[in-house]
Coordinates of C-alpha atoms and ligand atoms in Angstrom, one line a residue:
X52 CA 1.8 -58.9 8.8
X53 CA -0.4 -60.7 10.1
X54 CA -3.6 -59.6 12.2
X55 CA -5.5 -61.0 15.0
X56 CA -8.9 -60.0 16.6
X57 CA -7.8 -60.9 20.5
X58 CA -3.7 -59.8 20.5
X59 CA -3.0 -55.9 20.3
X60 CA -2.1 -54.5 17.4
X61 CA -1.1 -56.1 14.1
X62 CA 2.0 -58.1 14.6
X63 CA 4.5 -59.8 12.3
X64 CA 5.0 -63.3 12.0
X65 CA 8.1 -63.3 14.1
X66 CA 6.6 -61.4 16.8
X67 CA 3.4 -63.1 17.3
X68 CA 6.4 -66.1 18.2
X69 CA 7.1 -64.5 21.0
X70 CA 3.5 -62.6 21.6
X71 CA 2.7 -66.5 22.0
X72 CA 5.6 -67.2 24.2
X73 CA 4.9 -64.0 26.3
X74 CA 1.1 -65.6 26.7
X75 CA 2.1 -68.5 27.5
X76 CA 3.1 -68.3 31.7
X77 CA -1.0 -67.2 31.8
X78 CA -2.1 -70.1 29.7
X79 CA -0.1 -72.5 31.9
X80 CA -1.7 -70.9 35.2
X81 CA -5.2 -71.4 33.6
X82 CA -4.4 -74.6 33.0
X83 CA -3.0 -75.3 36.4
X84 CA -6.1 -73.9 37.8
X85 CA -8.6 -75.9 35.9
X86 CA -7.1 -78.9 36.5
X87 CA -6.4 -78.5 40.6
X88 CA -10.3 -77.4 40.6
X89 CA -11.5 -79.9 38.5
X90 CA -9.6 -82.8 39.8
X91 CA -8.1 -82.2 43.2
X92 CA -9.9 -82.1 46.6
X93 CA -8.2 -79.2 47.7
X94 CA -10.7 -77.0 48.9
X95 CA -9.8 -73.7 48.4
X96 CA -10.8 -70.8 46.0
X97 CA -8.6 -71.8 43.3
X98 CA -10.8 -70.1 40.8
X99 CA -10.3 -66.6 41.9
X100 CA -6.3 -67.4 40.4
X101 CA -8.1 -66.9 36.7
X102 CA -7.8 -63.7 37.7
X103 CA -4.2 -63.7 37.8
X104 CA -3.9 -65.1 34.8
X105 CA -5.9 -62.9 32.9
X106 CA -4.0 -60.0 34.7
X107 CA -0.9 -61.7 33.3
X108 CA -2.3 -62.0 29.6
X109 CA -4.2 -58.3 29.7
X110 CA -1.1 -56.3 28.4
X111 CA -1.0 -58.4 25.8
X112 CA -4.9 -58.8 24.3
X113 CA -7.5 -56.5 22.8
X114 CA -10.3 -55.4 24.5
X115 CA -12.1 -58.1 22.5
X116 CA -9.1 -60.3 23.8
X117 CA -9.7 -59.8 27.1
X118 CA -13.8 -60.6 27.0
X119 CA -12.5 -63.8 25.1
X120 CA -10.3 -65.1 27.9
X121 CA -12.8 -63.9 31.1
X122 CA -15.7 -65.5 29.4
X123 CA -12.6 -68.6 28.5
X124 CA -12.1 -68.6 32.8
X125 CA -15.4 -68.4 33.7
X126 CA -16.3 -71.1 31.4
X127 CA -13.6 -73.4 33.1
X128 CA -14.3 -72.4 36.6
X129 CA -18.3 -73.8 35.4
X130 CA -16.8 -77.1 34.0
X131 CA -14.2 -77.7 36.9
X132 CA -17.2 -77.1 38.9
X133 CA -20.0 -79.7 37.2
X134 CA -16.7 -82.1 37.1
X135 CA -15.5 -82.3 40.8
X136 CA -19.4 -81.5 42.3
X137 CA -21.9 -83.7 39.5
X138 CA -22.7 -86.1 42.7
X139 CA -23.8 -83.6 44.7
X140 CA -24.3 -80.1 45.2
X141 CA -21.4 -78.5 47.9
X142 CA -22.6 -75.4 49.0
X143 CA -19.2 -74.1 50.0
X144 CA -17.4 -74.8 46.5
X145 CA -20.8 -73.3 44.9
X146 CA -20.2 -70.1 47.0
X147 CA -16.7 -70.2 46.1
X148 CA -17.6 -70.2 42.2
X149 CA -20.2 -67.2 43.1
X150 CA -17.3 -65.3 44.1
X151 CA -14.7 -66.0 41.4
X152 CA -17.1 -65.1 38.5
X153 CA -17.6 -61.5 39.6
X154 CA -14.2 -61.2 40.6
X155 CA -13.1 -62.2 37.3
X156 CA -15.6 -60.1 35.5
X157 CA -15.0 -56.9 37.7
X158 CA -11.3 -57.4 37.5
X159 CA -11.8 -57.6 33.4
X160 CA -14.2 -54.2 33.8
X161 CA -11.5 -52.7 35.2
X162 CA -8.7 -54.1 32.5
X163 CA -10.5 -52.7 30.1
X164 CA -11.6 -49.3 31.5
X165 CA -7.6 -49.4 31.9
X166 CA -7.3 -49.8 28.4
X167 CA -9.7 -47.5 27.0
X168 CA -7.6 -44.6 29.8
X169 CA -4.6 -46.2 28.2
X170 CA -5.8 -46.1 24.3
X171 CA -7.2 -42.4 24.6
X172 CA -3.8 -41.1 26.3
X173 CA -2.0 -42.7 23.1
X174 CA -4.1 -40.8 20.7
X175 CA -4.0 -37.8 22.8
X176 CA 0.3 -38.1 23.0
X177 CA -0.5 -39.0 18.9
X178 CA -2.6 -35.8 18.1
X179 CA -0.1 -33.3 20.4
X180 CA 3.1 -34.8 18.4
X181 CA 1.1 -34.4 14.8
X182 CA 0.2 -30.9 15.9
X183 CA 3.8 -30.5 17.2
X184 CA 5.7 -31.7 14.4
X185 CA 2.8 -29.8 12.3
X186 CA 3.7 -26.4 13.9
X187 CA 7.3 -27.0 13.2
X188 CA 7.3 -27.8 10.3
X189 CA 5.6 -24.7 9.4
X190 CA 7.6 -22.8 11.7
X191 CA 11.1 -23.9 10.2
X192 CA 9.7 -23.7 6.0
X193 CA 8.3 -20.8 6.3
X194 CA 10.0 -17.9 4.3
X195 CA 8.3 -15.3 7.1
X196 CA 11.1 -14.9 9.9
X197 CA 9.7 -16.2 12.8
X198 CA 11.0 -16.0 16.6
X199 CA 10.2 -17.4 19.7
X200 CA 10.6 -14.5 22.5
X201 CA 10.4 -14.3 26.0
X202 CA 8.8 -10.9 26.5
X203 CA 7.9 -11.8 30.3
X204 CA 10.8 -10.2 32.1
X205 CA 10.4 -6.4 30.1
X206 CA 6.8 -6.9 31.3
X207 CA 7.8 -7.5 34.6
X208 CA 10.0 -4.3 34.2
X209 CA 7.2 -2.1 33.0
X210 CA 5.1 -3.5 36.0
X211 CA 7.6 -2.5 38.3
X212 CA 8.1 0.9 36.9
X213 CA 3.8 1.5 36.7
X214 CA 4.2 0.7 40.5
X215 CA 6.5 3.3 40.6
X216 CA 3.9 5.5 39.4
X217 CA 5.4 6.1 35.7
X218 CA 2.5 6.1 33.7
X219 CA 3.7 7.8 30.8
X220 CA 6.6 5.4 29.3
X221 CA 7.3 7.7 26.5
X222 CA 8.0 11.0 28.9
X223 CA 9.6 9.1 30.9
X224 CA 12.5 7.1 28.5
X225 CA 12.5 10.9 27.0
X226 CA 13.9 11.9 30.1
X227 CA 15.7 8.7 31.1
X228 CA 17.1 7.5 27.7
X229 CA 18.9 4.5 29.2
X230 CA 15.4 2.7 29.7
X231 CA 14.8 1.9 26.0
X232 CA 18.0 -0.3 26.0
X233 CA 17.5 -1.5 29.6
X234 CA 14.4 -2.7 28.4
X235 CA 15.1 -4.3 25.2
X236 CA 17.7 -6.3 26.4
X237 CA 15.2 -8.0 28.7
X238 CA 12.9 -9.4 25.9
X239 CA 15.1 -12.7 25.3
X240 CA 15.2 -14.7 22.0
X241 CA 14.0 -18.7 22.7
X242 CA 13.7 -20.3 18.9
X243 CA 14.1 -18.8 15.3
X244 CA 13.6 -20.4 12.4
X245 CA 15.7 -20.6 9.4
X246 CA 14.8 -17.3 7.6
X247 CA 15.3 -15.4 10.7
X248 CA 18.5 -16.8 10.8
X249 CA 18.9 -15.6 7.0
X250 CA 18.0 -12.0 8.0
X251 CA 20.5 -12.0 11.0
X252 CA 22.7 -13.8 8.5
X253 CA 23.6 -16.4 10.8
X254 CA 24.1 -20.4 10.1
X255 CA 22.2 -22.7 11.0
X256 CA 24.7 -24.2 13.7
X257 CA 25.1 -20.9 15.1
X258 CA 23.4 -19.7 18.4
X259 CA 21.3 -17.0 18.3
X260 CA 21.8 -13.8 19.3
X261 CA 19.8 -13.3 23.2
X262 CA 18.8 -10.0 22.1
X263 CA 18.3 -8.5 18.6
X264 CA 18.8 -4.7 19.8
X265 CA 22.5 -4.7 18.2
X266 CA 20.7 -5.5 14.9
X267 CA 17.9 -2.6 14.7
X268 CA 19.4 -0.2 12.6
X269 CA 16.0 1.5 13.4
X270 CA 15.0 5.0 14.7
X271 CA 14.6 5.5 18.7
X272 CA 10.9 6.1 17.6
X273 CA 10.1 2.9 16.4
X274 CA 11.1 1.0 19.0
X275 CA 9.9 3.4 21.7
X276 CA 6.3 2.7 19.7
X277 CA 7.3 -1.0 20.3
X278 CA 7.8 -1.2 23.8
X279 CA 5.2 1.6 25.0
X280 CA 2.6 -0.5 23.2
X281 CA 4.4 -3.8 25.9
X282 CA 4.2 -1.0 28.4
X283 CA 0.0 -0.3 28.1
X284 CA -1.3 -3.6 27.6
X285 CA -2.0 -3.1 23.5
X286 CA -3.4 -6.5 22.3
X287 CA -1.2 -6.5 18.8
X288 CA 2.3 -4.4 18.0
X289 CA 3.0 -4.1 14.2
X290 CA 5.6 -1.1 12.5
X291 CA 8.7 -1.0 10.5
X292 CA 11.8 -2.2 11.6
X293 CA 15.6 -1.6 9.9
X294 CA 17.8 -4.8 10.5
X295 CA 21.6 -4.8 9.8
X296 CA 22.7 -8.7 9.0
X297 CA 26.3 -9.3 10.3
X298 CA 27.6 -9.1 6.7
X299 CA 26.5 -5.6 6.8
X300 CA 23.2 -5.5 4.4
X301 CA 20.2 -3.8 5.8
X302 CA 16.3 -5.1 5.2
X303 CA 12.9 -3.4 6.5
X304 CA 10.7 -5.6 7.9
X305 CA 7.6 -5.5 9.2
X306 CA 7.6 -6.5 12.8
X307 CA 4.6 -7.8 14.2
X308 CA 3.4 -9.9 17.3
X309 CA 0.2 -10.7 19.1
X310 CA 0.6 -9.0 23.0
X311 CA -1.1 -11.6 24.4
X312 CA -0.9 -11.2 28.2
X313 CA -1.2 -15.2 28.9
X314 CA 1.4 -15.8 26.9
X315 CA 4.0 -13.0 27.3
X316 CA 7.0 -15.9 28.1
X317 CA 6.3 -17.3 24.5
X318 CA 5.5 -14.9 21.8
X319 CA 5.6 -15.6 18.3
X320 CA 7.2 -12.8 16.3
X321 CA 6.9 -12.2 12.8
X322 CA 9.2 -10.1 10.3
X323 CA 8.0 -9.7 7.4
X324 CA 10.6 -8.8 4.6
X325 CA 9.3 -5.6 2.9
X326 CA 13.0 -3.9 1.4
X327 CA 11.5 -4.7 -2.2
X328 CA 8.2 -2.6 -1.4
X329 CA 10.0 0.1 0.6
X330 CA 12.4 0.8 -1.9
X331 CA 10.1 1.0 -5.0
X332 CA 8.2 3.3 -2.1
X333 CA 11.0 4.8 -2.1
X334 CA 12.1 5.2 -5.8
X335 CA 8.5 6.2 -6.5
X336 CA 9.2 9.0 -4.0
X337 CA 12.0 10.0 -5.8
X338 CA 10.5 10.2 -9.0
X339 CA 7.4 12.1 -7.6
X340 CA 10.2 14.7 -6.5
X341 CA 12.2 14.6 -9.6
X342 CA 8.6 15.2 -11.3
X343 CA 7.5 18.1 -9.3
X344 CA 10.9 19.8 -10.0
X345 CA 10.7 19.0 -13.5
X346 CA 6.7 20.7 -13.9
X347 CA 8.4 23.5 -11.9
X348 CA 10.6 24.2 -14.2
X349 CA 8.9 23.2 -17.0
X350 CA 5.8 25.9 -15.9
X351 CA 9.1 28.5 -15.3
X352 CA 9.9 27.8 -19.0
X353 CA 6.5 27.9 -20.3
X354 CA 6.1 31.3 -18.6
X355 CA 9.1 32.9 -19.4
X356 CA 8.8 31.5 -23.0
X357 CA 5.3 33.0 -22.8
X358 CA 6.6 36.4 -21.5
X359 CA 9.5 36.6 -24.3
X360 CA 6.3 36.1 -26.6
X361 CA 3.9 38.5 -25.4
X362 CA 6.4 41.3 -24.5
X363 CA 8.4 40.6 -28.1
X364 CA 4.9 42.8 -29.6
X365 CA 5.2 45.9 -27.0
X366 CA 9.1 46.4 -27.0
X367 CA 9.1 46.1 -30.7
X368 CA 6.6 49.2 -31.0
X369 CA 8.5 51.0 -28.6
X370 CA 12.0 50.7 -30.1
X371 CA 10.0 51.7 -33.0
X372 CA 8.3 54.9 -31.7
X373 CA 11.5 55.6 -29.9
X374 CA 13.5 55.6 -33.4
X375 CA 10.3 57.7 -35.0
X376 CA 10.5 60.2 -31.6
X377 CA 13.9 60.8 -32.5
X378 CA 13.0 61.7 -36.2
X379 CA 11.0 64.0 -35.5
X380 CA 13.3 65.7 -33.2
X381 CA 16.1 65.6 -35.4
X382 CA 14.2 67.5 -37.7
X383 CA 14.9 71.3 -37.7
X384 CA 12.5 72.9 -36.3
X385 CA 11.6 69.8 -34.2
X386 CA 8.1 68.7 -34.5
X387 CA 7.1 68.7 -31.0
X388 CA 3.2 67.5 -31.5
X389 CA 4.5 64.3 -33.8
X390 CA 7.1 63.6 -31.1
X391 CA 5.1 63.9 -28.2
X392 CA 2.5 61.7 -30.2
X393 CA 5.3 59.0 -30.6
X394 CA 6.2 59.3 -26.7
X395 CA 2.2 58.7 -25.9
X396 CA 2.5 55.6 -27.9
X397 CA 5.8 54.4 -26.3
X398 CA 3.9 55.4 -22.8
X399 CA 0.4 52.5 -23.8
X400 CA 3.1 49.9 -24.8
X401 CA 5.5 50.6 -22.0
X402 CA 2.3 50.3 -19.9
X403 CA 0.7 47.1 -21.8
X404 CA 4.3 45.4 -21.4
X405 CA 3.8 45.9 -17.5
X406 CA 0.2 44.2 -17.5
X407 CA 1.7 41.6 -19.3
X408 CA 4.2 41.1 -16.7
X409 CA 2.0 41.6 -13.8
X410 CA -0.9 39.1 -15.1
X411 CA 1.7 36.4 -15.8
X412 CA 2.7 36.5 -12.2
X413 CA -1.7 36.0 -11.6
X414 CA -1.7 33.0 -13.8
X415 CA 0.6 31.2 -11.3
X416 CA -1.9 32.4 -8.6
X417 CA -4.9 32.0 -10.2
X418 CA -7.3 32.9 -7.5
X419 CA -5.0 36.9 -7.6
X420 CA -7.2 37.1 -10.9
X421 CA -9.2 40.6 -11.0
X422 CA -12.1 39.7 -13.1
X423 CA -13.8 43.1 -14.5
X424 CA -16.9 44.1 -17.1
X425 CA -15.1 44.5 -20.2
X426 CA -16.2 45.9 -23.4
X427 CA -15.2 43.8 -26.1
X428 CA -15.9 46.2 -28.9
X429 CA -13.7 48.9 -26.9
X430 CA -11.4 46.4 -26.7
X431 CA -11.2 45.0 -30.1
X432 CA -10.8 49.1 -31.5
X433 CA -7.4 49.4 -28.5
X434 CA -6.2 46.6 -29.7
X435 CA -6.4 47.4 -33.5
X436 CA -4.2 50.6 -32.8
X437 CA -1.9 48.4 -30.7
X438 CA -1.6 46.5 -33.6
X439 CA -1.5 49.4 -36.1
X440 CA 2.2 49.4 -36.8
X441 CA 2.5 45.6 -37.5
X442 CA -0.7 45.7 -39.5
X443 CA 0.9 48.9 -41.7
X444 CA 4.9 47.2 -42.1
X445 CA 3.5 44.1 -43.5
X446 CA 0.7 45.4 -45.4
X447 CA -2.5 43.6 -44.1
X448 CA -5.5 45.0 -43.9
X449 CA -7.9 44.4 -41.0
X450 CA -11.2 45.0 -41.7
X451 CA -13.9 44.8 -38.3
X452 CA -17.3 43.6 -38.3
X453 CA -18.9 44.5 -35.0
X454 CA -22.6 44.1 -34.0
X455 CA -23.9 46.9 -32.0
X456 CA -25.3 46.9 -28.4
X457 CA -23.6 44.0 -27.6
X458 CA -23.7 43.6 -23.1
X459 CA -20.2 43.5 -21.1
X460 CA -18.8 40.4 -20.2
X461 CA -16.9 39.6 -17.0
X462 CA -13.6 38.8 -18.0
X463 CA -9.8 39.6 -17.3
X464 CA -9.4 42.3 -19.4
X465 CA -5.7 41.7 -20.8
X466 CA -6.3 38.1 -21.1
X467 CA -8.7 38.6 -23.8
X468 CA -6.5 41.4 -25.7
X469 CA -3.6 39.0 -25.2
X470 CA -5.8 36.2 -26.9
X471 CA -6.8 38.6 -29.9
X472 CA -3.0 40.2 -30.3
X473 CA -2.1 36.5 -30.6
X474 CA -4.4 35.5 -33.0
X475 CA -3.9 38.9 -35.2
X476 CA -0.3 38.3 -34.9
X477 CA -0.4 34.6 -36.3
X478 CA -2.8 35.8 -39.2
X479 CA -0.5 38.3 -40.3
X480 CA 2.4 35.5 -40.4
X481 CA 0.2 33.4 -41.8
X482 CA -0.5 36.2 -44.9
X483 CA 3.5 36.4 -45.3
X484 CA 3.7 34.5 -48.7
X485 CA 0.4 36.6 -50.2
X486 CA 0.6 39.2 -52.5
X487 CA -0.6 42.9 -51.4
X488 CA -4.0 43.3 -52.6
X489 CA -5.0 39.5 -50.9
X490 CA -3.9 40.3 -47.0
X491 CA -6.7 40.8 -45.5
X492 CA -7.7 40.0 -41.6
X493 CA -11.3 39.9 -40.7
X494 CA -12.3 40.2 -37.1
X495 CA -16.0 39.5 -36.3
X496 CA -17.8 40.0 -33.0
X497 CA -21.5 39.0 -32.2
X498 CA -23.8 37.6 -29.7
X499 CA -25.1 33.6 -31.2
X500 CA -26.0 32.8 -27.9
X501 CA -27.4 34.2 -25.2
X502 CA -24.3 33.7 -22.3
X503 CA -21.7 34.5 -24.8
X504 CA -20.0 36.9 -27.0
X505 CA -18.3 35.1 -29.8
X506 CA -14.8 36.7 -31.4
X507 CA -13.4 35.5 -34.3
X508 CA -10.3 36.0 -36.2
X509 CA -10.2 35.0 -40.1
X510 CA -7.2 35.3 -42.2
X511 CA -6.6 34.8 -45.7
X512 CA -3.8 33.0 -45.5
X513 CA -3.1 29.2 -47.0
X514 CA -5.1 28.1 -44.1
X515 CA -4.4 25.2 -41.4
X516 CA -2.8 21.3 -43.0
X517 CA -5.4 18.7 -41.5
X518 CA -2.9 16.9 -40.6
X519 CA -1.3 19.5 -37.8
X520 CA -4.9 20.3 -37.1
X521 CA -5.3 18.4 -33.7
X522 CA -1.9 19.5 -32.7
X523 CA -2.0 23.2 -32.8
X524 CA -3.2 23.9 -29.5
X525 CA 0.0 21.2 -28.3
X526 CA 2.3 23.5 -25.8
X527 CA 5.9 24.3 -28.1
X528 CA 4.1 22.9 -31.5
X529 CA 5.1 24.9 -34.2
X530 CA 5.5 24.9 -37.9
X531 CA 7.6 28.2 -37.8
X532 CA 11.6 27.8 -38.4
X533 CA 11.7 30.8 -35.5
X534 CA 8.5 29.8 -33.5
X535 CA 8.4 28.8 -30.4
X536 CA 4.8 27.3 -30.4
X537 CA 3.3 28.4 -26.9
X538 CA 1.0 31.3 -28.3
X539 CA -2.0 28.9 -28.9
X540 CA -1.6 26.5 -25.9
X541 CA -1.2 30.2 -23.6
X542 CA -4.2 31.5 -25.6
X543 CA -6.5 28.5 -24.9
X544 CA -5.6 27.8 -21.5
X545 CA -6.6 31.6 -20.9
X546 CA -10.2 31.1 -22.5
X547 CA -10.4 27.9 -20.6
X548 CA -9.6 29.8 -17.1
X549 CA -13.2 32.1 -17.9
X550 CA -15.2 28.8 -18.8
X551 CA -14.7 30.6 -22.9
X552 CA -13.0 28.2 -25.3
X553 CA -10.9 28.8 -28.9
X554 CA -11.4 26.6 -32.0
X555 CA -9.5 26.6 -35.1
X556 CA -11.2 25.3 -38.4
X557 CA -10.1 26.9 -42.2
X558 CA -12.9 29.3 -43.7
X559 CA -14.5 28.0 -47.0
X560 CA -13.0 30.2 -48.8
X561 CA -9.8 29.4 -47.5
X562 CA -7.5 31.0 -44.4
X563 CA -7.7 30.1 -41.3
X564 CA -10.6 31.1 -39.0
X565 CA -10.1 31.0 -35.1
X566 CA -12.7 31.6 -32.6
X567 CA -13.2 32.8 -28.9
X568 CA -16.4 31.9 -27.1
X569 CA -16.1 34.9 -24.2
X570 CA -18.7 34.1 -21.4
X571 CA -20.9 36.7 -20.1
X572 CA -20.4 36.0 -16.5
X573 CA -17.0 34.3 -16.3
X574 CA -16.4 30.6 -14.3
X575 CA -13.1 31.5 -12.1
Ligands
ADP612 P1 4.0 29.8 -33.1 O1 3.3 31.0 -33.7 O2 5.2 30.2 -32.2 O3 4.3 28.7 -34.1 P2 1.4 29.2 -32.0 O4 1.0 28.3 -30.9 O5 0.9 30.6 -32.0 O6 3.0 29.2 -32.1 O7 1.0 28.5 -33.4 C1 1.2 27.1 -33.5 C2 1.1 26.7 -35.0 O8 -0.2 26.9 -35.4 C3 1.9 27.6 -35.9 O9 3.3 27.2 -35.9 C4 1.2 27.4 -37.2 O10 1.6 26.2 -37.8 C5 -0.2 27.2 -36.8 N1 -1.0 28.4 -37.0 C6 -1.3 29.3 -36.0 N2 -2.1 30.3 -36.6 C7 -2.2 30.0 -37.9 C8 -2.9 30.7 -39.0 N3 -3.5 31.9 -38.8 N4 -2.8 30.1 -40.2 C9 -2.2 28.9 -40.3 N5 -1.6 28.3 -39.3 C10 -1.6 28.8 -38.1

């Protein structure tokens, strides 16, 4: 390649053959005119012809090219000049040389003026192919479906229907149903690139489809939302789409396009594929569902195993009074006072099995709760005698140590004997495996700090492992071959529920010792 200042552009060797060649007819014609106005007497403005010639040789030069070869005429045009007039000075052919000069230099002005027009068009044309070729480029990579739609017609539609005074479009296509597809088959597909082909499931060769109503798969809503937002004027539409491929497979996608009003015949359309997202949307729903039913049920077992444990102590006394009731009226004479004694009894745990049931419904509706002042030492003497007959067939003794003028606390009362029953009901199965004399339960009720009463229950049992320690309060952890391990988890949540709390720890002297913190002035 070879390049030079004057011709245009850079030019091989071969070509700057005939760049030469195509220069030549103007180098002749300057030569022609030099030599007729430097050595003829014809009289005439045979100067002004340089112009030709550099008009010939313009297309040809550069802009620098061009100064070169007006200066090169007007140079000539001087010398013919001093040649044919250096004996005397002829006004006429001075005038005509006054006249040639300027009309060579204008006339080069004006070639290059040309030029620089010329040159800037060329890098305009340049810039709009780059951007072109640019915007195709990303238009036809680009994993996004994109499409090219003509959305000026439906516009001219909804115009014609505002002028009919519909301003509502969503009343109205509720009442004229046919509108919805009138309308969408007058938004008309112009370009798609290859992954909207893809989601359509079409080849590359294939044409594409005027209108993609066939392939919404999508509920009246969503497209009603698309065209009333067309309909008002809305600068930007974007909602979920369903779209059925030919073969059959369905995608979301996020539709979305700018409602530009200046540009309604050309709208660029996006769809973005969001199946992956919507289904783990989806399967997350699924599992939310699948997770409420399963805590549903799971809160059904837990209270229905609770209830088979709470009412196992009240039906067992009462099967047992019932057998003693008939005892004593088997005897001869019947003994009406013990009998009527054992019918009392059967009476306070037919009734305690009834509070049981009815505050197990209240823990599902926690705010039902009917908090009341509560007497713990009352309650810790009811519950002994409750207890009596459990206390007496398995030989343990429970021994009370309660301080006196101790204050009320607000509380539920049968949540706090259900609590104590428990706990009295684990120590005397924890005392199983000790001889007579050693079964002892203690239960110990003070005041250590101001806003709470504190209960405990100590058993002289083997005491708690430390290795099942932190899992005793674990709903359905149990150690027991018949347990069913709900008793503490029930017991703590229900201290829990009046801002109270229950600890385990083993006593020093061995046993187990668990304690109830009761607030004064329970937290609902
Ligand atoms: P369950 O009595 O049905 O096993 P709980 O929730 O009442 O259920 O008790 C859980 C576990 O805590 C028991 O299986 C036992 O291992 C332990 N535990 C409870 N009370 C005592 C106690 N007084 N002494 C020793 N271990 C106990």
């Amino acid at each position: 390649m070879t390049s030079s200042g004057w011709l245009r552009a850079e030019i091989s060797d071969h070509e700057m053959t005939r760049t030469f060649a195509a220069i030549a007819p103007a180098a002749v014609l300057v030569a022609a005119v030099f030599y007729i106005d430097a050595f003829t007497t014809i009289e005439s403005a045979i100067a002004v012809l340089y112009v030709v010639a550099l008009l010939l040789a313009a297309p040809l030069l550069t802009r620098r090219g061009t100064v070169v070869f007006t200066v090169g005429c007007g140079a000539l045009a001087l010398v013919a000049y001093v040649i044919a007039h250096s004996d005397d000075v002829d006004v006429p052919s001075l005038l005509r040389l006054v006249v040639a000069l300027p009309a060579l230099t204008i006339t080069s002005m004006l070639i290059q003026r040309t030029d620089l027009a010329h040159e800037r068009l060329i890098s305009a044309n340049q810039a709009l192919f780059e951007s072109e070729t640019r915007y195709r480029s990303i238009f036809e990579q680009s994993r996004v479906a994109l499409w090219e739609r003509d959305y000026s017609l439906v516009r001219e539609f909804f115009h014609s229907l505002r002028s009919r005074g519909i301003s509502d479009f969503r009343a109205y296509a509720a009442e004229n149903p046919d509108i919805v597809v009138e309308a969408m088959s007058l938004i008309r597909t112009i370009d798609a690139n290859g992954a909207a082909r893809e989601l359509l499931g079409l080849s590359p060769d294939e044409a594409l489809p005027m209108s993609l109503y066939p392939y919404l798969s999508t509920e009246t809503e969503s497209i009603l939302d698309m065209l009333d937002c067309v309909f008002c004027d809305r600068d930007r539409y974007e909602g979920k789409f369903r779209i059925t491929s030919r073969d059959g497979t369905a995608r979301d996608v996020l539709l979305s396009f700018p409602s530009d009003p200046s540009a309604f015949k050309r709208i660029a359309v996006g769809m973005f594929d969001i199946t992956q997202r919507e289904n783990t949307q989806r399967a997350l729903r699924d599992a939310q569902a699948e997770l409420a039913t399963a805590a549903r049920a799971a809160t059904v077992g837990a209270l229905s195993a609770s209830l088979a444990h709470e009412l196992n102590q009240p039906l067992g006394a009462i099967v047992v009074n019932a057998q003693t009731l008939l005892r004593w009226l088997d005897k001869n004479p019947p003994d009406l006072e013990a009998a009527r004694h054992s019918a009392e009894r059967m009476i306070r745990d037919g009734q305690r099995a009834s509070d049981i049931i009815l505050n197990a419904r209240t823990i599902l509706k926690p705010d039902k709760r009917i908090l009341q002042d509560v007497r713990i030492d009352e309650l810790v003497e009811e519950t002994r005698a409750f207890m009596d007959h459990d206390l007496l067939r398995e030989n343990v003794l429970l021994v009370t140590d309660v301080e006196k003028g101790l204050p009320t606390v607000n509380a539920v009362r049968i949540e706090i004997q259900q609590v104590l029953i428990n706990l009295i009901s684990n120590g005397i199965q924890a005392l199983a495996g000790k001889a007579g004399g050693d079964r002892v339960i203690h239960i110990r009720l003070g005041q250590l700090v101001p806003d709470a009463l504190s209960l405990t229950v100590r058993d002289t049992g083997e005491g708690i492992s430390p290795a099942i320690m932190n899992r005793l309060f674990d709903p359905f952890f149990t150690t027991k071959p018949t347990g069913m391990g709900i008793g503490l988890s029930i017991c703590r949540h229900l201290m829990e529920g009046i801002g109270g709390s229950l600890t385990a720890t083993n006593h020093d002297l061995g046993g187990a010792v668990f304690e109830m913190t009761i607030p004064i002035r329970a937290t609902q």
